[in-house]
Amino acid sequence: MKTFKLTFFLVMTTLCITAQNWKSDPEHSRLGFRIEHMLISEVNGIFKNFEIDIKAAKPDFSDATIELRAETASIDTEVEARDKHLKDKDFFDAENYPTIQFKSKSLTRIIDNKYSVTGVLTMHNISKQVTVVLVHNGNLNNPITKKRTAGFQITGTIHRSDFKIGSKFPASLVGNDVFIIVDTELQLQ
């Protein structure tokens, strides 16, 4: 029994020591989205305030866990009146639901540096399982900051109706499919 406890302790200590924490660099990261408008055009936007945390022990990130948090009030489509409308009760209701959160549950290699990531997305106090694609673009030592830096792109499509965002607006006016694209550099902490 003592041998088991010692072995368990050593394994857990090793896992804790080898897992590395990575945090998004806000100056080199973007959380964007695209949605169809009136079936004839698209509206693009970003969330200005967000952060991503990744924990991984393996250098290829094949064991990564990912968390993303974004402030709904930071939405920006470059049209002030539209942004104000998106923040109100018709859409995000930023006052009552100030954050969007994603927490990964599994990560599966598709090929080489491309992974399928399944996790729970919470918006508007509704949590749904979603799957996105993550591409690990590589690691390097940043010559400016001197920090170890990793680059990623995350893409996927969600349905706004799943989260009751803009429920009174039909898909013929505001599309239901929202394409998400995250380009980010993360720094080793």
PDB file of C-alpha atoms in Angstrom:
ATOM      1  CA  MET A   1       0.000   0.000   0.000  1.00  0.00           C
ATOM      2  CA  LYS A   2       2.858   2.383   0.799  1.00  0.00           C
ATOM      3  CA  THR A   3       4.425   1.656  -2.589  1.00  0.00           C
ATOM      4  CA  PHE A   4       1.124   2.465  -4.339  1.00  0.00           C
ATOM      5  CA  LYS A   5       0.781   5.779  -2.463  1.00  0.00           C
ATOM      6  CA  LEU A   6       4.360   6.767  -3.242  1.00  0.00           C
ATOM      7  CA  THR A   7       3.969   5.836  -6.922  1.00  0.00           C
ATOM      8  CA  PHE A   8       0.675   7.739  -7.156  1.00  0.00           C
ATOM      9  CA  PHE A   9       2.257  10.794  -5.501  1.00  0.00           C
ATOM     10  CA  LEU A  10       5.246  10.714  -7.886  1.00  0.00           C
ATOM     11  CA  VAL A  11       3.007  10.350 -10.958  1.00  0.00           C
ATOM     12  CA  MET A  12       0.772  13.234  -9.874  1.00  0.00           C
ATOM     13  CA  THR A  13       3.773  15.420  -9.041  1.00  0.00           C
ATOM     14  CA  THR A  14       5.325  14.688 -12.433  1.00  0.00           C
ATOM     15  CA  LEU A  15       2.076  15.531 -14.223  1.00  0.00           C
ATOM     16  CA  CYS A  16       1.739  18.805 -12.327  1.00  0.00           C
ATOM     17  CA  ILE A  17       5.325  19.766 -13.041  1.00  0.00           C
ATOM     18  CA  THR A  18       5.264  18.892 -16.734  1.00  0.00           C
ATOM     19  CA  ALA A  19       1.926  20.527 -17.598  1.00  0.00           C
ATOM     20  CA  GLN A  20       2.608  23.963 -19.019  1.00  0.00           C
ATOM     21  CA  ASN A  21       0.283  26.949 -18.861  1.00  0.00           C
ATOM     22  CA  TRP A  22      -0.121  29.148 -21.927  1.00  0.00           C
ATOM     23  CA  LYS A  23      -2.055  32.426 -21.998  1.00  0.00           C
ATOM     24  CA  SER A  24      -3.207  34.434 -25.018  1.00  0.00           C
ATOM     25  CA  ASP A  25      -1.273  37.563 -25.938  1.00  0.00           C
ATOM     26  CA  PRO A  26      -4.020  40.200 -26.446  1.00  0.00           C
ATOM     27  CA  GLU A  27      -1.904  42.234 -28.863  1.00  0.00           C
ATOM     28  CA  HIS A  28      -1.527  39.250 -31.178  1.00  0.00           C
ATOM     29  CA  SER A  29      -4.888  37.548 -30.823  1.00  0.00           C
ATOM     30  CA  ARG A  30      -8.299  38.021 -32.424  1.00  0.00           C
ATOM     31  CA  LEU A  31     -11.693  36.449 -31.719  1.00  0.00           C
ATOM     32  CA  GLY A  32     -13.786  37.057 -34.808  1.00  0.00           C
ATOM     33  CA  PHE A  33     -17.114  35.982 -36.244  1.00  0.00           C
ATOM     34  CA  ARG A  34     -19.071  36.199 -39.481  1.00  0.00           C
ATOM     35  CA  ILE A  35     -22.835  35.912 -39.954  1.00  0.00           C
ATOM     36  CA  GLU A  36     -25.091  36.216 -42.978  1.00  0.00           C
ATOM     37  CA  HIS A  37     -27.333  39.289 -43.269  1.00  0.00           C
ATOM     38  CA  MET A  38     -30.586  39.222 -45.268  1.00  0.00           C
ATOM     39  CA  LEU A  39     -29.300  36.274 -47.350  1.00  0.00           C
ATOM     40  CA  ILE A  40     -27.223  38.642 -49.518  1.00  0.00           C
ATOM     41  CA  SER A  41     -24.209  39.742 -47.468  1.00  0.00           C
ATOM     42  CA  GLU A  42     -22.205  39.040 -44.343  1.00  0.00           C
ATOM     43  CA  VAL A  43     -21.447  41.025 -41.221  1.00  0.00           C
ATOM     44  CA  ASN A  44     -18.057  40.553 -39.592  1.00  0.00           C
ATOM     45  CA  GLY A  45     -17.144  41.395 -36.041  1.00  0.00           C
ATOM     46  CA  ILE A  46     -14.877  40.710 -33.122  1.00  0.00           C
ATOM     47  CA  PHE A  47     -14.947  40.534 -29.355  1.00  0.00           C
ATOM     48  CA  LYS A  48     -12.271  42.955 -28.197  1.00  0.00           C
ATOM     49  CA  ASN A  49     -11.895  41.563 -24.675  1.00  0.00           C
ATOM     50  CA  PHE A  50     -11.197  37.860 -24.424  1.00  0.00           C
ATOM     51  CA  GLU A  51      -8.573  35.468 -23.169  1.00  0.00           C
ATOM     52  CA  ILE A  52      -7.553  31.915 -23.871  1.00  0.00           C
ATOM     53  CA  ASP A  53      -5.756  29.577 -21.499  1.00  0.00           C
ATOM     54  CA  ILE A  54      -4.236  26.305 -22.641  1.00  0.00           C
ATOM     55  CA  LYS A  55      -2.653  23.666 -20.449  1.00  0.00           C
ATOM     56  CA  ALA A  56      -0.530  21.010 -22.126  1.00  0.00           C
ATOM     57  CA  ALA A  57       2.350  18.739 -21.185  1.00  0.00           C
ATOM     58  CA  LYS A  58       3.172  17.581 -24.721  1.00  0.00           C
ATOM     59  CA  PRO A  59       5.028  19.946 -27.093  1.00  0.00           C
ATOM     60  CA  ASP A  60       2.593  19.173 -29.945  1.00  0.00           C
ATOM     61  CA  PHE A  61      -0.367  20.144 -27.686  1.00  0.00           C
ATOM     62  CA  SER A  62      -2.045  16.777 -28.338  1.00  0.00           C
ATOM     63  CA  ASP A  63      -3.045  16.625 -24.655  1.00  0.00           C
ATOM     64  CA  ALA A  64      -4.199  20.244 -24.395  1.00  0.00           C
ATOM     65  CA  THR A  65      -7.132  21.540 -22.414  1.00  0.00           C
ATOM     66  CA  ILE A  66      -8.496  24.859 -23.634  1.00  0.00           C
ATOM     67  CA  GLU A  67     -10.549  27.563 -21.960  1.00  0.00           C
ATOM     68  CA  LEU A  68     -11.819  30.748 -23.606  1.00  0.00           C
ATOM     69  CA  ARG A  69     -13.640  33.650 -21.952  1.00  0.00           C
ATOM     70  CA  ALA A  70     -15.006  36.688 -23.800  1.00  0.00           C
ATOM     71  CA  GLU A  71     -16.870  39.757 -22.595  1.00  0.00           C
ATOM     72  CA  THR A  72     -20.121  40.116 -24.540  1.00  0.00           C
ATOM     73  CA  ALA A  73     -20.097  43.909 -24.086  1.00  0.00           C
ATOM     74  CA  SER A  74     -16.830  44.048 -26.044  1.00  0.00           C
ATOM     75  CA  ILE A  75     -18.539  43.064 -29.326  1.00  0.00           C
ATOM     76  CA  ASP A  76     -17.463  45.299 -32.208  1.00  0.00           C
ATOM     77  CA  THR A  77     -18.834  45.230 -35.768  1.00  0.00           C
ATOM     78  CA  GLU A  78     -17.544  48.740 -36.576  1.00  0.00           C
ATOM     79  CA  VAL A  79     -21.102  50.116 -36.549  1.00  0.00           C
ATOM     80  CA  GLU A  80     -21.917  51.728 -33.210  1.00  0.00           C
ATOM     81  CA  ALA A  81     -25.733  51.470 -33.517  1.00  0.00           C
ATOM     82  CA  ARG A  82     -25.534  47.791 -34.469  1.00  0.00           C
ATOM     83  CA  ASP A  83     -23.109  47.061 -31.605  1.00  0.00           C
ATOM     84  CA  LYS A  84     -25.485  48.728 -29.154  1.00  0.00           C
ATOM     85  CA  HIS A  85     -28.361  46.590 -30.478  1.00  0.00           C
ATOM     86  CA  LEU A  86     -26.274  43.398 -30.237  1.00  0.00           C
ATOM     87  CA  LYS A  87     -25.508  44.176 -26.588  1.00  0.00           C
ATOM     88  CA  ASP A  88     -29.175  44.670 -25.635  1.00  0.00           C
ATOM     89  CA  LYS A  89     -31.873  42.099 -24.740  1.00  0.00           C
ATOM     90  CA  ASP A  90     -32.688  41.313 -28.410  1.00  0.00           C
ATOM     91  CA  PHE A  91     -29.333  39.554 -28.765  1.00  0.00           C
ATOM     92  CA  PHE A  92     -26.576  39.040 -26.157  1.00  0.00           C
ATOM     93  CA  ASP A  93     -28.170  40.883 -23.218  1.00  0.00           C
ATOM     94  CA  ALA A  94     -24.663  41.796 -22.063  1.00  0.00           C
ATOM     95  CA  GLU A  95     -25.905  43.334 -18.830  1.00  0.00           C
ATOM     96  CA  ASN A  96     -27.370  40.031 -17.616  1.00  0.00           C
ATOM     97  CA  TYR A  97     -24.997  37.657 -19.456  1.00  0.00           C
ATOM     98  CA  PRO A  98     -21.602  39.375 -19.438  1.00  0.00           C
ATOM     99  CA  THR A  99     -19.436  36.447 -20.577  1.00  0.00           C
ATOM    100  CA  ILE A 100     -19.142  33.753 -23.190  1.00  0.00           C
ATOM    101  CA  GLN A 101     -17.168  30.695 -22.091  1.00  0.00           C
ATOM    102  CA  PHE A 102     -15.764  27.632 -23.799  1.00  0.00           C
ATOM    103  CA  LYS A 103     -14.129  24.691 -21.993  1.00  0.00           C
ATOM    104  CA  SER A 104     -12.703  21.796 -23.947  1.00  0.00           C
ATOM    105  CA  LYS A 105     -13.585  18.219 -23.000  1.00  0.00           C
ATOM    106  CA  SER A 106     -11.655  16.265 -25.635  1.00  0.00           C
ATOM    107  CA  LEU A 107      -9.061  16.820 -28.321  1.00  0.00           C
ATOM    108  CA  THR A 108      -8.493  14.392 -31.186  1.00  0.00           C
ATOM    109  CA  ARG A 109      -5.792  14.640 -33.837  1.00  0.00           C
ATOM    110  CA  ILE A 110      -7.231  14.864 -37.365  1.00  0.00           C
ATOM    111  CA  ILE A 111      -3.871  14.956 -39.125  1.00  0.00           C
ATOM    112  CA  ASP A 112      -0.437  16.352 -38.242  1.00  0.00           C
ATOM    113  CA  ASN A 113      -1.022  19.681 -36.415  1.00  0.00           C
ATOM    114  CA  LYS A 114      -4.807  19.760 -36.922  1.00  0.00           C
ATOM    115  CA  TYR A 115      -7.177  18.712 -34.125  1.00  0.00           C
ATOM    116  CA  SER A 116     -10.887  18.323 -33.509  1.00  0.00           C
ATOM    117  CA  VAL A 117     -11.794  19.914 -30.176  1.00  0.00           C
ATOM    118  CA  THR A 118     -15.085  19.168 -28.459  1.00  0.00           C
ATOM    119  CA  GLY A 119     -16.179  21.223 -25.502  1.00  0.00           C
ATOM    120  CA  VAL A 120     -18.960  23.103 -23.805  1.00  0.00           C
ATOM    121  CA  LEU A 121     -19.840  26.597 -25.024  1.00  0.00           C
ATOM    122  CA  THR A 122     -21.901  28.745 -22.653  1.00  0.00           C
ATOM    123  CA  MET A 123     -23.700  31.860 -23.907  1.00  0.00           C
ATOM    124  CA  HIS A 124     -26.836  33.541 -22.661  1.00  0.00           C
ATOM    125  CA  ASN A 125     -26.818  31.124 -19.695  1.00  0.00           C
ATOM    126  CA  ILE A 126     -27.200  28.165 -22.093  1.00  0.00           C
ATOM    127  CA  SER A 127     -24.509  25.489 -22.360  1.00  0.00           C
ATOM    128  CA  LYS A 128     -24.163  23.304 -25.448  1.00  0.00           C
ATOM    129  CA  GLN A 129     -21.547  20.894 -26.696  1.00  0.00           C
ATOM    130  CA  VAL A 130     -19.773  22.149 -29.810  1.00  0.00           C
ATOM    131  CA  THR A 131     -16.876  20.911 -31.913  1.00  0.00           C
ATOM    132  CA  VAL A 132     -14.292  23.192 -33.496  1.00  0.00           C
ATOM    133  CA  VAL A 133     -11.060  22.677 -35.430  1.00  0.00           C
ATOM    134  CA  LEU A 134      -7.745  23.749 -33.922  1.00  0.00           C
ATOM    135  CA  VAL A 135      -4.569  24.132 -35.957  1.00  0.00           C
ATOM    136  CA  HIS A 136      -1.285  24.435 -34.065  1.00  0.00           C
ATOM    137  CA  ASN A 137       0.896  26.655 -36.254  1.00  0.00           C
ATOM    138  CA  GLY A 138       4.078  26.085 -34.273  1.00  0.00           C
ATOM    139  CA  ASN A 139       6.199  27.325 -31.376  1.00  0.00           C
ATOM    140  CA  LEU A 140       9.155  29.677 -31.174  1.00  0.00           C
ATOM    141  CA  ASN A 141      11.077  31.888 -28.800  1.00  0.00           C
ATOM    142  CA  ASN A 142       9.716  35.392 -29.357  1.00  0.00           C
ATOM    143  CA  PRO A 143      12.741  37.604 -30.103  1.00  0.00           C
ATOM    144  CA  ILE A 144      11.018  40.675 -28.612  1.00  0.00           C
ATOM    145  CA  THR A 145       9.451  39.338 -25.418  1.00  0.00           C
ATOM    146  CA  LYS A 146      11.950  36.479 -24.985  1.00  0.00           C
ATOM    147  CA  LYS A 147       8.963  34.261 -24.094  1.00  0.00           C
ATOM    148  CA  ARG A 148       8.123  30.887 -25.579  1.00  0.00           C
ATOM    149  CA  THR A 149       5.206  31.549 -27.955  1.00  0.00           C
ATOM    150  CA  ALA A 150       2.762  29.211 -29.712  1.00  0.00           C
ATOM    151  CA  GLY A 151       0.435  30.088 -32.585  1.00  0.00           C
ATOM    152  CA  PHE A 152      -3.032  28.662 -33.149  1.00  0.00           C
ATOM    153  CA  GLN A 153      -6.092  29.096 -35.319  1.00  0.00           C
ATOM    154  CA  ILE A 154      -9.492  27.838 -34.165  1.00  0.00           C
ATOM    155  CA  THR A 155     -12.472  27.690 -36.530  1.00  0.00           C
ATOM    156  CA  GLY A 156     -15.997  26.402 -36.298  1.00  0.00           C
ATOM    157  CA  THR A 157     -19.654  27.131 -36.838  1.00  0.00           C
ATOM    158  CA  ILE A 158     -22.323  27.491 -34.171  1.00  0.00           C
ATOM    159  CA  HIS A 159     -26.044  28.155 -34.398  1.00  0.00           C
ATOM    160  CA  ARG A 160     -27.256  31.284 -32.654  1.00  0.00           C
ATOM    161  CA  SER A 161     -30.693  29.681 -32.175  1.00  0.00           C
ATOM    162  CA  ASP A 162     -29.101  27.019 -29.916  1.00  0.00           C
ATOM    163  CA  PHE A 163     -28.302  29.821 -27.462  1.00  0.00           C
ATOM    164  CA  LYS A 164     -31.478  31.890 -27.970  1.00  0.00           C
ATOM    165  CA  ILE A 165     -29.473  34.792 -29.388  1.00  0.00           C
ATOM    166  CA  GLY A 166     -31.703  37.058 -31.486  1.00  0.00           C
ATOM    167  CA  SER A 167     -34.665  34.667 -31.238  1.00  0.00           C
ATOM    168  CA  LYS A 168     -37.177  37.092 -32.717  1.00  0.00           C
ATOM    169  CA  PHE A 169     -35.105  37.620 -35.864  1.00  0.00           C
ATOM    170  CA  PRO A 170     -35.632  34.980 -38.609  1.00  0.00           C
ATOM    171  CA  ALA A 171     -32.679  33.445 -40.425  1.00  0.00           C
ATOM    172  CA  SER A 172     -33.779  35.298 -43.578  1.00  0.00           C
ATOM    173  CA  LEU A 173     -32.854  38.538 -41.775  1.00  0.00           C
ATOM    174  CA  VAL A 174     -29.969  37.431 -39.543  1.00  0.00           C
ATOM    175  CA  GLY A 175     -28.373  34.105 -40.394  1.00  0.00           C
ATOM    176  CA  ASN A 176     -28.504  31.260 -37.918  1.00  0.00           C
ATOM    177  CA  ASP A 177     -25.020  29.937 -38.663  1.00  0.00           C
ATOM    178  CA  VAL A 178     -22.208  31.925 -37.077  1.00  0.00           C
ATOM    179  CA  PHE A 179     -18.712  31.198 -38.331  1.00  0.00           C
ATOM    180  CA  ILE A 180     -16.098  31.642 -35.604  1.00  0.00           C
ATOM    181  CA  ILE A 181     -12.401  32.235 -36.249  1.00  0.00           C
ATOM    182  CA  VAL A 182      -9.773  32.714 -33.568  1.00  0.00           C
ATOM    183  CA  ASP A 183      -6.203  33.594 -34.463  1.00  0.00           C
ATOM    184  CA  THR A 184      -4.017  33.667 -31.398  1.00  0.00           C
ATOM    185  CA  GLU A 185      -0.512  33.686 -30.068  1.00  0.00           C
ATOM    186  CA  LEU A 186      -0.130  32.233 -26.586  1.00  0.00           C
ATOM    187  CA  GLN A 187       2.807  32.777 -24.292  1.00  0.00           C
ATOM    188  CA  LEU A 188       4.191  30.246 -21.881  1.00  0.00           C
ATOM    189  CA  GLN A 189       3.580  31.430 -18.332  1.00  0.00           C
TER     190      GLN A 189
END
